[in-house]
Coordinates of C-alpha atoms and ligand atoms in Angstrom, one line a residue:
M659 CA 64.9 104.0 115.8
K660 CA 62.3 106.0 117.8
K661 CA 59.1 104.2 118.7
F662 CA 55.7 105.6 118.1
K663 CA 53.8 106.5 121.3
A664 CA 51.7 103.5 122.4
Q665 CA 48.4 105.0 121.4
S666 CA 49.6 106.0 118.0
Q667 CA 50.6 102.4 117.4
K668 CA 47.1 101.1 118.1
L669 CA 45.7 103.7 115.9
L670 CA 48.1 102.9 113.1
D671 CA 47.0 99.3 113.3
L672 CA 43.4 100.4 112.9
V673 CA 44.2 102.6 110.0
V674 CA 46.5 100.3 108.1
N675 CA 44.1 97.4 108.6
S676 CA 41.6 99.3 106.5
I677 CA 39.1 100.8 108.8
Y678 CA 39.0 103.4 106.1
V679 CA 37.6 101.2 103.4
N680 CA 38.2 104.2 101.3
R681 CA 41.9 104.0 100.9
E682 CA 42.1 106.6 98.2
I683 CA 41.5 109.4 100.6
F684 CA 45.2 109.3 101.6
L685 CA 45.9 111.6 98.7
R686 CA 43.3 114.1 99.9
E687 CA 44.8 114.1 103.4
L688 CA 48.4 114.7 102.2
I689 CA 47.3 117.4 99.8
S690 CA 45.4 119.1 102.6
N691 CA 48.4 119.0 104.9
A692 CA 50.5 120.5 102.1
S693 CA 47.9 123.2 101.7
D694 CA 47.8 123.9 105.4
A695 CA 51.6 124.2 105.4
I696 CA 51.5 126.7 102.6
D697 CA 48.7 128.7 104.4
K698 CA 51.0 129.0 107.3
R699 CA 54.0 130.2 105.3
R700 CA 51.8 132.6 103.3
F701 CA 50.5 134.1 106.5
M702 CA 54.1 134.6 107.7
S703 CA 55.0 136.2 104.4
L704 CA 52.5 138.9 105.0
T705 CA 54.9 140.4 107.5
D706 CA 58.1 139.0 106.1
S707 CA 58.2 139.3 102.4
S708 CA 61.4 137.3 102.1
L709 CA 59.2 134.2 102.8
A710 CA 56.9 134.8 99.8
A711 CA 57.2 132.2 97.0
D712 CA 55.3 130.9 94.0
F713 CA 53.1 128.6 96.1
G714 CA 52.0 125.3 94.9
I715 CA 51.8 121.6 95.4
E716 CA 53.4 119.0 93.1
I717 CA 52.6 115.3 92.6
K718 CA 55.4 113.2 91.1
V719 CA 55.3 109.6 90.1
D720 CA 58.2 107.2 89.6
K721 CA 56.9 104.0 88.2
T722 CA 60.1 102.1 88.3
A723 CA 60.7 102.9 91.9
R724 CA 57.0 102.6 92.7
T725 CA 57.0 105.9 94.5
L726 CA 54.5 108.7 94.7
T727 CA 55.7 112.1 96.0
I728 CA 53.7 115.0 97.2
S729 CA 55.7 118.2 97.5
D730 CA 54.9 121.6 98.9
N731 CA 56.7 124.8 99.4
G732 CA 55.0 125.5 102.7
V733 CA 56.5 126.1 106.2
G734 CA 58.3 122.8 106.5
M735 CA 59.3 121.3 109.8
T736 CA 62.3 121.3 112.2
D737 CA 63.5 117.9 113.5
K738 CA 61.7 118.5 116.7
E739 CA 58.5 119.3 114.8
L740 CA 58.9 116.1 112.7
E741 CA 59.1 114.1 115.9
D742 CA 56.2 115.8 117.6
N743 CA 53.9 116.0 114.6
L744 CA 54.4 112.7 113.0
G745 CA 55.2 110.5 116.0
V746 CA 52.3 111.3 118.3
I747 CA 48.6 111.7 118.0
A748 CA 46.9 114.6 119.7
A749 CA 46.4 114.0 123.4
S750 CA 42.6 114.7 123.3
G751 CA 42.4 112.2 120.5
T752 CA 44.1 109.5 122.5
E753 CA 41.9 110.2 125.5
A754 CA 38.8 109.6 123.3
F755 CA 40.5 106.6 121.9
K756 CA 41.0 105.0 125.2
K757 CA 37.4 105.4 126.1
E758 CA 36.0 103.9 122.9
Q759 CA 35.8 100.3 122.1
G760 CA 34.5 98.4 119.1
V761 CA 35.3 98.9 115.5
K762 CA 32.5 101.2 114.6
E763 CA 33.3 103.7 117.3
N764 CA 36.9 103.5 116.4
A765 CA 36.2 104.2 112.8
E766 CA 34.2 107.2 113.9
L767 CA 37.0 108.3 116.1
I768 CA 39.5 108.2 113.3
G769 CA 37.1 110.4 111.4
Q770 CA 36.9 112.8 114.2
F771 CA 40.4 113.6 114.9
G772 CA 41.6 112.9 111.4
V773 CA 44.5 110.5 111.1
G774 CA 45.6 112.7 108.3
F775 CA 49.2 111.9 107.6
Y776 CA 48.9 108.3 108.9
S777 CA 46.4 107.4 106.2
A778 CA 49.5 107.2 103.9
F779 CA 50.2 103.8 105.5
M780 CA 47.1 102.4 104.0
V781 CA 48.9 102.3 100.7
A782 CA 52.6 102.7 101.7
Q783 CA 55.0 100.1 102.8
Q784 CA 57.3 102.9 103.7
V785 CA 56.9 106.7 104.0
T786 CA 59.8 109.2 103.8
V787 CA 59.4 112.8 104.6
V788 CA 62.1 115.3 103.6
T789 CA 61.5 118.7 105.0
K790 CA 63.2 122.1 105.6
K791 CA 61.7 124.7 107.8
V792 CA 61.4 128.3 106.5
G793 CA 64.3 130.4 107.7
S794 CA 66.4 127.3 108.6
D795 CA 69.4 125.9 106.6
R796 CA 69.0 122.4 107.8
A797 CA 66.8 119.7 106.2
Y798 CA 65.7 116.4 107.8
K799 CA 64.5 113.1 106.6
W800 CA 61.9 111.1 108.5
T801 CA 61.3 107.5 107.5
S802 CA 59.0 104.8 108.8
D803 CA 57.4 101.6 107.8
G804 CA 54.4 102.6 109.9
V805 CA 54.7 99.6 112.1
E806 CA 56.9 100.3 115.1
G807 CA 58.6 103.6 114.8
F808 CA 60.5 106.1 112.8
D809 CA 64.0 107.4 112.1
I810 CA 65.1 111.0 111.7
T811 CA 68.3 111.8 109.9
D812 CA 69.9 114.8 108.2
A813 CA 69.0 115.4 104.6
E814 CA 69.4 117.8 101.7
R815 CA 66.6 120.0 100.3
A816 CA 67.2 123.1 98.3
D817 CA 64.3 125.3 99.5
A818 CA 61.9 125.3 102.4
G819 CA 59.0 122.9 102.1
T820 CA 58.2 119.3 102.4
D821 CA 58.2 116.2 100.3
V822 CA 56.2 113.2 101.3
I823 CA 57.4 110.1 99.5
I824 CA 55.3 107.1 99.4
S825 CA 56.7 103.7 98.5
L826 CA 53.6 101.8 97.5
K827 CA 52.9 98.4 98.8
P828 CA 53.3 95.5 96.3
D829 CA 50.2 94.5 94.5
G830 CA 48.5 91.4 96.1
D831 CA 45.8 89.2 94.8
D832 CA 43.0 91.4 96.0
D833 CA 44.8 94.6 96.9
K834 CA 46.1 96.6 94.1
Y835 CA 48.2 99.6 94.7
S836 CA 49.7 100.3 91.3
E837 CA 46.7 102.4 90.3
Y838 CA 48.2 105.2 92.4
L839 CA 51.0 105.4 89.9
E840 CA 48.7 106.2 87.0
S841 CA 48.3 109.9 86.3
Y842 CA 44.6 109.6 85.1
R843 CA 43.8 108.0 88.5
L844 CA 45.6 110.6 90.5
T845 CA 44.0 113.4 88.4
T846 CA 40.6 112.0 89.1
L847 CA 41.3 111.8 92.8
V848 CA 42.5 115.4 92.9
K849 CA 39.4 116.6 91.1
K850 CA 37.2 114.6 93.3
Y851 CA 38.6 115.6 96.7
S852 CA 40.9 118.5 96.4
D853 CA 39.5 120.7 93.6
Y854 CA 38.9 123.7 95.8
I855 CA 42.4 123.8 97.3
R856 CA 43.6 127.3 96.8
Y857 CA 47.1 126.5 95.5
P858 CA 47.8 125.0 92.1
I859 CA 48.3 121.2 92.3
R860 CA 50.5 120.1 89.4
M861 CA 51.2 116.6 88.2
M862 CA 54.8 116.3 87.3
T863 CA 55.2 113.5 84.9
E864 CA 58.6 112.9 83.4
M865 CA 57.5 114.5 80.2
Y866 CA 57.0 117.9 81.8
T867 CA 59.8 118.2 84.4
E868 CA 62.0 119.7 81.7
D869 CA 59.7 122.3 80.4
R870 CA 58.2 124.1 83.4
Q871 CA 56.2 126.6 81.4
K872 CA 54.4 123.9 79.5
A873 CA 54.0 121.9 82.7
D874 CA 52.0 124.8 84.2
E875 CA 49.7 125.0 81.3
M876 CA 49.1 121.4 81.0
T877 CA 49.1 120.1 84.4
I878 CA 47.2 122.2 87.0
L879 CA 44.7 119.7 88.2
N880 CA 42.4 121.7 90.4
S881 CA 40.1 124.6 89.6
M882 CA 41.2 126.4 92.9
I883 CA 37.7 127.8 93.2
P884 CA 36.4 127.3 96.8
V885 CA 33.3 125.2 96.7
W886 CA 31.1 127.9 98.1
K887 CA 32.1 130.2 95.1
K888 CA 31.0 127.6 92.6
Q889 CA 27.6 127.6 90.8
K890 CA 25.4 124.6 91.4
S891 CA 26.1 123.4 87.9
E892 CA 29.9 123.6 88.4
L893 CA 29.8 121.4 91.5
G894 CA 30.8 117.8 91.1
E895 CA 28.6 115.1 92.4
N896 CA 29.0 114.9 96.2
E897 CA 31.5 117.8 96.1
L898 CA 29.8 119.6 99.0
D899 CA 29.7 116.5 101.1
E900 CA 33.3 115.7 100.4
F901 CA 34.3 119.2 101.3
Y902 CA 32.3 118.9 104.6
K903 CA 33.8 115.5 105.5
H904 CA 37.3 116.6 104.8
T905 CA 37.0 120.0 106.5
Y906 CA 35.3 118.8 109.6
R907 CA 37.1 115.4 109.8
D908 CA 33.8 113.5 109.7
Y909 CA 33.5 110.3 107.8
R910 CA 29.8 110.6 107.6
D911 CA 27.9 112.7 105.0
P912 CA 26.2 115.7 106.5
L913 CA 22.4 115.4 107.0
Y914 CA 21.8 118.6 105.1
N915 CA 23.6 121.5 103.5
I916 CA 22.5 125.1 102.9
M917 CA 24.1 127.3 100.3
T918 CA 23.0 130.9 100.3
R919 CA 24.2 134.0 98.5
V920 CA 22.9 137.3 99.7
E921 CA 23.3 140.7 98.1
G922 CA 22.0 143.7 99.9
A923 CA 23.2 145.9 102.7
V924 CA 25.9 143.3 103.3
D925 CA 27.0 140.9 100.6
Y926 CA 27.9 137.4 101.6
T927 CA 28.0 133.8 100.6
A928 CA 27.4 131.0 103.1
L929 CA 27.8 127.3 102.9
L930 CA 26.3 125.6 105.9
F931 CA 26.1 122.0 107.0
I932 CA 24.1 120.1 109.5
P933 CA 26.2 117.1 110.6
S934 CA 24.7 113.6 110.9
E935 CA 25.5 113.5 114.6
P936 CA 26.9 115.9 117.1
P937 CA 30.8 115.8 117.1
Y938 CA 32.2 113.8 120.0
D939 CA 33.1 116.9 122.0
Y940 CA 29.8 118.7 121.2
Y941 CA 28.6 118.7 124.8
T942 CA 31.9 119.7 126.3
K943 CA 33.4 123.1 126.7
D944 CA 36.1 122.1 124.1
Y945 CA 33.6 122.3 121.3
K946 CA 34.2 125.4 119.3
R947 CA 30.9 126.7 118.0
G948 CA 31.0 129.0 115.0
L949 CA 31.6 129.3 111.3
S950 CA 34.8 130.0 109.4
L951 CA 34.9 133.5 108.2
Y952 CA 36.5 134.4 104.9
C953 CA 37.0 137.7 103.2
N954 CA 37.1 137.1 99.4
G955 CA 38.4 133.6 99.8
V956 CA 41.0 134.5 102.4
L957 CA 40.5 133.0 105.8
I958 CA 40.2 135.6 108.6
M959 CA 38.9 133.4 111.4
D960 CA 38.6 129.7 111.9
T961 CA 35.5 129.6 114.1
C962 CA 33.7 132.8 114.5
A963 CA 31.1 132.2 117.2
E964 CA 29.3 135.5 116.6
L965 CA 27.9 134.2 113.3
L966 CA 25.5 131.7 114.9
P967 CA 23.1 131.9 117.7
E968 CA 24.1 129.6 120.5
Y969 CA 21.2 127.2 119.9
L970 CA 22.4 126.6 116.3
G971 CA 25.9 125.8 117.5
F972 CA 25.7 122.4 115.8
V973 CA 25.7 124.0 112.3
R974 CA 29.1 124.1 110.7
G975 CA 30.3 125.9 107.6
V976 CA 31.8 128.9 106.0
V977 CA 30.8 132.6 105.4
D978 CA 32.6 134.6 102.8
T979 CA 32.1 138.3 102.5
P980 CA 33.9 141.0 100.6
D981 CA 32.6 143.6 103.1
L982 CA 35.1 143.1 105.9
A983 CA 38.6 144.5 106.3
L984 CA 41.2 141.8 106.1
N985 CA 43.2 143.0 109.1
I986 CA 40.1 143.3 111.3
S987 CA 40.8 142.2 114.9
R988 CA 38.8 139.7 116.8
E989 CA 37.7 142.4 119.3
T990 CA 36.4 144.8 116.6
L991 CA 34.8 141.9 114.8
Q992 CA 32.6 141.1 117.7
H993 CA 31.0 144.5 117.5
D994 CA 30.9 144.8 113.8
R995 CA 27.5 145.8 112.5
R996 CA 28.0 143.9 109.2
L997 CA 28.8 140.7 111.1
K998 CA 25.6 141.1 113.1
A999 CA 23.6 141.6 110.0
I1000 CA 25.1 138.4 108.5
A1001 CA 24.4 136.5 111.7
N1002 CA 20.8 137.6 111.7
G1003 CA 20.4 136.7 108.0
L1004 CA 21.9 133.3 108.7
E1005 CA 19.7 132.6 111.6
K1006 CA 16.6 133.4 109.6
K1007 CA 17.8 131.3 106.7
I1008 CA 18.6 128.3 108.8
L1009 CA 15.2 128.5 110.6
S1010 CA 13.3 128.8 107.3
E1011 CA 15.2 125.8 105.9
L1012 CA 14.3 123.8 108.9
D1013 CA 10.7 124.9 108.6
K1014 CA 10.8 123.9 104.9
L1015 CA 12.2 120.5 105.8
L1016 CA 9.5 120.0 108.5
K1017 CA 6.8 120.6 105.9
N1018 CA 8.4 118.9 102.9
D1019 CA 10.8 116.3 104.1
R1020 CA 9.5 115.2 107.5
E1021 CA 11.8 112.2 107.7
K1022 CA 14.9 114.2 107.3
Y1023 CA 13.6 116.9 109.7
E1024 CA 13.0 114.2 112.3
K1025 CA 16.5 112.9 111.8
I1026 CA 17.9 116.4 112.4
F1027 CA 15.6 116.9 115.4
T1028 CA 16.5 113.6 116.9
Q1029 CA 20.2 114.7 116.8
F1030 CA 19.9 118.4 117.6
G1031 CA 16.4 119.0 119.0
K1032 CA 17.8 119.4 122.4
A1033 CA 19.8 122.4 121.3
I1034 CA 16.7 123.9 119.7
K1035 CA 14.7 123.3 122.9
F1036 CA 17.4 125.1 124.9
G1037 CA 17.2 127.9 122.4
A1038 CA 13.5 128.3 123.2
Y1039 CA 14.2 128.3 126.9
N1040 CA 17.4 130.4 127.2
N1041 CA 17.5 134.1 127.5
F1042 CA 14.2 134.1 129.3
G1043 CA 12.5 132.7 126.2
A1044 CA 13.5 135.5 123.9
D1045 CA 13.5 133.2 120.9
K1046 CA 10.6 131.0 122.0
D1047 CA 8.2 132.2 119.4
K1048 CA 10.4 131.6 116.4
L1049 CA 11.3 128.1 117.7
K1050 CA 8.1 126.7 119.2
D1051 CA 6.9 125.4 115.9
L1052 CA 10.1 123.5 115.3
L1053 CA 9.7 121.4 118.4
L1054 CA 8.7 117.8 118.2
Y1055 CA 7.3 115.5 120.9
Y1056 CA 6.4 111.9 121.0
S1057 CA 2.6 111.5 120.9
D1058 CA 1.1 108.8 123.1
K1059 CA -1.8 108.3 120.7
N1060 CA 0.0 108.4 117.4
K1061 CA 3.2 106.8 118.6
K1062 CA 5.3 109.2 116.6
L1063 CA 6.7 112.7 116.8
T1064 CA 4.3 115.5 116.6
T1065 CA 4.4 119.3 116.6
Y1066 CA 2.4 121.5 118.9
K1067 CA 0.5 122.7 115.9
E1068 CA -0.5 119.2 114.9
Y1069 CA -1.3 118.3 118.5
T1070 CA -3.5 121.3 119.2
A1071 CA -5.3 121.0 115.9
E1072 CA -7.1 117.9 117.4
L1073 CA -8.0 119.7 120.7
K1074 CA -11.3 121.4 121.6
E1075 CA -11.0 125.1 122.3
K1076 CA -9.2 125.8 125.5
A1077 CA -8.5 122.1 126.2
P1078 CA -5.0 121.8 127.7
V1079 CA -1.9 120.4 126.1
L1080 CA -1.4 117.3 128.2
Y1081 CA 2.1 116.1 128.8
A1082 CA 3.9 113.5 130.9
C1083 CA 7.6 113.6 132.0
G1084 CA 10.1 110.7 132.2
E1085 CA 13.5 109.5 131.2
T1086 CA 12.5 107.4 128.2
I1087 CA 9.5 106.9 125.9
E1088 CA 9.1 103.4 127.3
K1089 CA 9.1 104.5 130.9
I1090 CA 6.6 107.3 130.3
S1091 CA 4.3 105.0 128.4
M1092 CA 3.9 102.9 131.6
L1093 CA 2.9 105.8 133.9
P1094 CA -0.3 104.9 135.8
Q1095 CA -1.9 108.3 135.0
L1096 CA -1.9 107.6 131.3
E1097 CA -4.6 105.0 131.5
V1098 CA -7.5 107.3 132.1
A1099 CA -6.3 109.8 129.5
R1100 CA -6.2 107.0 127.0
D1101 CA -9.7 105.9 127.9
K1102 CA -11.0 109.4 127.4
G1103 CA -9.3 109.5 124.0
D1104 CA -6.9 112.3 125.1
D1105 CA -3.5 112.4 123.5
V1106 CA -0.5 113.0 125.8
L1107 CA 2.9 114.4 124.7
Y1108 CA 6.0 112.8 126.2
F1109 CA 8.6 115.1 127.6
V1110 CA 11.8 113.0 127.7
D1111 CA 14.4 115.8 127.9
P1112 CA 14.8 117.6 131.2
V1113 CA 14.5 120.9 129.5
D1114 CA 11.1 120.1 128.0
E1115 CA 9.0 121.1 130.9
F1116 CA 11.0 124.3 131.4
V1117 CA 10.2 125.2 127.8
A1118 CA 6.5 124.5 128.4
R1119 CA 6.6 126.8 131.4
M1120 CA 8.3 129.4 129.2
L1121 CA 5.7 129.1 126.5
E1122 CA 2.8 129.2 129.0
E1123 CA 0.4 128.2 126.3
Y1124 CA 0.2 127.3 122.7
D1125 CA -2.5 129.0 120.6
G1126 CA -4.7 129.4 123.6
H1127 CA -4.1 125.9 125.0
K1128 CA -2.4 125.9 128.4
F1129 CA 0.1 123.1 129.3
E1130 CA -0.9 120.5 131.9
N1131 CA 1.3 117.8 133.4
I1132 CA -0.8 114.7 133.8
A1133 CA 1.1 114.1 137.0
S1134 CA 0.3 117.4 138.5
G1135 CA -1.7 117.3 141.7
S1136 CA -3.7 120.5 141.2
E1137 CA -6.7 118.8 139.6
E1138 CA -7.7 116.8 142.7
V1139 CA -11.2 115.6 142.9
K1140 CA -13.2 116.5 146.0
T1141 CA -14.5 113.4 147.7
E1142 CA -17.7 113.9 149.5
K1143 CA -18.0 110.6 151.3
Q1144 CA -17.0 110.9 154.9
E1145 CA -15.5 107.4 155.0
H1146 CA -13.3 108.3 152.0
K1147 CA -12.1 111.4 153.8
D1148 CA -11.3 109.4 156.8
L1149 CA -9.3 106.9 154.9
L1150 CA -7.3 109.6 153.0
K1151 CA -6.6 111.2 156.3
R1152 CA -5.4 108.0 157.8
I1153 CA -3.1 107.3 154.9
E1154 CA -1.7 110.8 155.1
E1155 CA -1.0 110.4 158.8
K1156 CA 0.9 107.3 158.2
L1157 CA 3.0 109.0 155.5
K1158 CA 4.2 111.5 158.1
G1159 CA 4.8 114.5 155.9
K1160 CA 6.3 112.7 153.0
A1161 CA 3.3 113.5 150.9
T1162 CA -0.2 114.9 151.2
V1163 CA -2.9 112.5 150.0
T1164 CA -5.8 113.2 147.7
A1165 CA -8.4 111.2 145.7
T1166 CA -8.0 111.1 141.9
D1167 CA -10.1 109.9 139.0
K1168 CA -7.1 109.8 136.7
L1169 CA -6.2 106.2 137.6
K1170 CA -7.8 102.9 136.5
S1171 CA -5.9 99.7 137.2
Y1172 CA -3.4 101.4 139.5
P1173 CA -4.3 102.1 143.1
V1174 CA -2.0 105.1 143.6
C1175 CA 0.4 107.4 141.9
L1176 CA 2.7 110.2 142.8
A1177 CA 2.2 113.8 141.7
A1178 CA 3.3 117.2 142.7
K1179 CA 1.3 120.3 143.4
G1180 CA 2.4 123.9 143.1
D1181 CA 5.1 125.3 140.8
V1182 CA 7.8 122.6 141.0
S1183 CA 7.0 119.3 139.3
L1184 CA 8.7 116.1 140.2
E1185 CA 10.7 116.3 137.1
M1186 CA 11.9 119.8 137.9
E1187 CA 12.8 118.8 141.4
R1188 CA 15.0 116.0 140.0
I1189 CA 16.8 118.4 137.6
M1190 CA 17.3 121.1 140.1
Q1191 CA 18.6 118.6 142.6
A1192 CA 21.0 117.2 140.0
M1193 CA 22.2 120.7 139.6
G1194 CA 22.8 121.0 143.3
G1195 CA 19.8 123.1 144.2
G1196 CA 17.7 122.2 147.2
V1197 CA 14.3 122.9 145.6
K1198 CA 11.6 120.4 146.6
A1199 CA 8.4 119.5 144.9
E1200 CA 5.3 119.2 147.1
R1201 CA 4.5 115.6 146.8
V1202 CA 1.0 114.3 146.5
L1203 CA -0.1 110.7 146.7
Q1204 CA -3.1 110.4 144.5
V1205 CA -5.4 107.6 145.4
N1206 CA -7.9 105.7 143.2
M1207 CA -10.9 105.4 145.5
A1208 CA -12.5 102.8 143.3
H1209 CA -9.6 100.4 143.4
P1210 CA -10.1 97.1 145.2
I1211 CA -6.9 97.5 147.3
I1212 CA -8.1 100.9 148.5
L1213 CA -11.6 99.7 149.1
G1214 CA -10.3 96.9 151.2
M1215 CA -8.1 99.0 153.4
E1216 CA -10.8 100.0 155.8
N1217 CA -11.0 96.5 157.0
L1218 CA -7.3 96.1 157.7
T1219 CA -5.7 95.8 161.1
D1220 CA -3.4 98.7 162.1
G1221 CA -0.2 96.7 161.2
A1222 CA -1.5 95.6 157.8
F1223 CA -2.8 99.1 157.1
D1224 CA 0.6 100.6 157.8
D1225 CA 2.4 98.0 155.7
T1226 CA -0.1 98.5 152.8
V1227 CA 0.5 102.3 152.9
T1228 CA 4.2 101.7 152.8
V1229 CA 3.9 99.3 149.8
L1230 CA 1.6 101.7 148.0
Y1231 CA 3.7 104.7 148.5
N1232 CA 6.8 102.8 147.3
E1233 CA 4.8 101.6 144.3
A1234 CA 4.1 105.2 143.4
L1235 CA 7.8 106.0 143.8
I1236 CA 8.8 103.2 141.5
A1237 CA 6.4 104.3 138.8
E1238 CA 8.0 107.7 138.9
G1239 CA 11.4 106.2 138.6
Y1240 CA 12.5 106.9 142.2
K1241 CA 14.4 104.6 144.6
T1242 CA 12.3 102.8 147.1
E1243 CA 12.5 103.3 150.9
P1244 CA 14.3 100.9 153.1
E1245 CA 11.2 99.8 155.0
F1246 CA 9.5 98.8 151.7
L1247 CA 11.0 95.2 151.6
A1248 CA 10.1 94.4 155.1
A1249 CA 6.6 95.6 154.6
I1250 CA 6.2 93.4 151.5
N1251 CA 7.6 90.4 153.2
R1252 CA 5.2 90.7 156.2
L1253 CA 2.2 91.1 153.8
L1254 CA 3.3 88.1 151.7
A1255 CA 3.9 85.9 154.7
G1256 CA 0.4 86.6 155.8
E1257 CA 1.6 87.7 159.2
Q1258 CA -0.9 90.5 158.6
K1259 CA -4.0 90.3 156.6
P1260 CA -3.6 91.2 153.0
A1261 CA -5.4 94.3 151.7
A1262 CA -8.2 93.3 149.3
N1263 CA -11.3 91.7 150.8
K1264 CA -13.8 89.8 148.8
S1265 CA -16.8 92.0 149.1
A1266 CA -14.8 95.0 148.1
T1267 CA -13.5 93.3 145.0
K1268 CA -17.0 92.3 144.0
K1269 CA -18.2 95.9 144.4
T1270 CA -15.6 97.3 142.1
A1271 CA -16.0 94.6 139.6
K1272 CA -19.6 95.4 139.3
K1273 CA -18.8 99.1 139.1
N1274 CA -16.4 98.5 136.2
E1275 CA -19.0 96.5 134.3
E1276 CA -21.5 99.4 134.3
Ligands
ADP2415 P1 46.4 117.2 111.2 O1 46.7 117.7 109.9 O2 45.0 116.9 111.5 O3 47.1 118.1 112.3 P2 48.3 115.1 110.5 O4 48.6 113.8 111.1 O5 47.8 115.1 109.1 O6 47.2 115.8 111.4 O7 49.5 116.0 110.6 C1 50.1 116.3 111.8 C2 51.0 117.5 111.8 O8 52.1 117.4 111.0 C3 50.2 118.7 111.2 O9 49.4 119.4 112.1 C4 51.4 119.6 110.7 O10 51.9 120.4 111.8 C5 52.5 118.6 110.4 N1 52.5 118.3 108.9 C6 51.9 117.3 108.2 N2 52.2 117.5 106.9 C7 52.9 118.6 106.8 C8 53.5 119.3 105.6 N3 53.4 118.8 104.4 N4 54.2 120.4 105.9 C9 54.4 120.9 107.2 N5 53.9 120.3 108.2 C10 53.1 119.1 108.1

């Protein structure tokens, strides 16, 4: 006996032990494999007519033997293919498998790379596959109990194709398997999951095996109409969701689907889905963006990237058009005018649906935006902002005042004419909400939008303004206040000298309970500096230490000895670094320790504290 590869074994365990609560889907998986195998043979038969056949899938039940057989006349498999295909799980899948832990993730994973064939072991105590490859005269039998390994032996089969024979597990107290021997149950399952399969699926009960003609009339279970060709009224409950889950190997329902039929310069039907989460490889170069392209129900291309703008790469689905030549090559397709027209139509349609959701089903839109908003933001930024105007109203940002997501339209509706759109950057909502600069904005009643994605500020720069309102980073140093008092000027200068070029120093009125904060002046914000450095660029922000001249610590600094003054500047500068999410400098700890030990006089002195307290009361 050959053993399953180690990873397969683990996975088998997961499957068999019912991570798929939904056992019944095994039938869908096997039928879909059968259909794929027929697709392959049909494709070959286009150039070799000897391979043509009356294609179809048969389901046979033997109640006495407790077996259920799914047969197809597709390509079949050689002994090598049997071993490779049914003994191993795709390498990419195993990689992902190794990384993930915990049942939920594993369940997800199974959905993602589709255990397909293995799902048979949810109901089978043994699976036998008898198969003969097209053009070969040898047939093989693969058997396995799904636990340790499998055997491959020679076998007999009249024609090319594959039989998958399932010996059902015995019924237990809670688990019943006999239902899969009942034709009404199987019929329901085929209708539910496999109705659109393009080849006839027949149920071969004993009664009909004799009379083939009658069998054909009586027993074709599926309508064979692709879901996207059906009228709304013809669609079964959840049929679109089921189609999505099965086609894209996702165990979760899609968040949204769009069905559109267009007649005009180019006719087409499209069925589009927005997944509930990005697929696991979405942010890798392995992810294949695009829609399946059909010509009158015949698949021409699996993932046609030209049908979607890059920023809508998360949308999945199908386009069917009668207007393309079947034998069109990939290269010609790329330049095809009709294809471009379809792509434009789809982009408009998807954006208008998103806009509709934003207006009528905010909760759903926010769900979609939470998952895929980043892609839309990149869309607004990429290509020098070519698409920014059609996307800007779809963007959502967390509002400091309302503690929920808001659009630019909603935000600016509350602004006075020409007042800026205020924003603050940071890694998370929580971190931004603690930025020192926010206090004064809040006191003034100003709302501030949170930019948590690195791309956000780039998009704002690209937009330049929204409806006459310019964008302003609350941590930007350009709005410095001029301090007139000579002693303030002297103090700022003294702090700046101590910082030795690490930052310039200005007074600010944006702070309240914090003595200092870090900002940037000029074109490069702190956030941008971080992003560019992460990308390997050497761009530097011009750092500014903004000082709250009314703060007791600052007021007390004049009276400090030189040593204490220096340590205080070090501590303040590092405090500003921390608030912005930076690492501290090495000298920070020593400075704190000296101040705490009272080796040097601490910063605040009494008279200064009183002065500010009074000032705050006013
Ligand atoms: P997937 O279908 O996602 O590739 P499966 O585990 O369902 O994964 O099947 C693994 C492989 O086994 C298929 O890709 C196919 O090459 C082969 N296979 C499965 N069922 C059949 C069948 N009925 N006829 C021919 N080949 C099949």
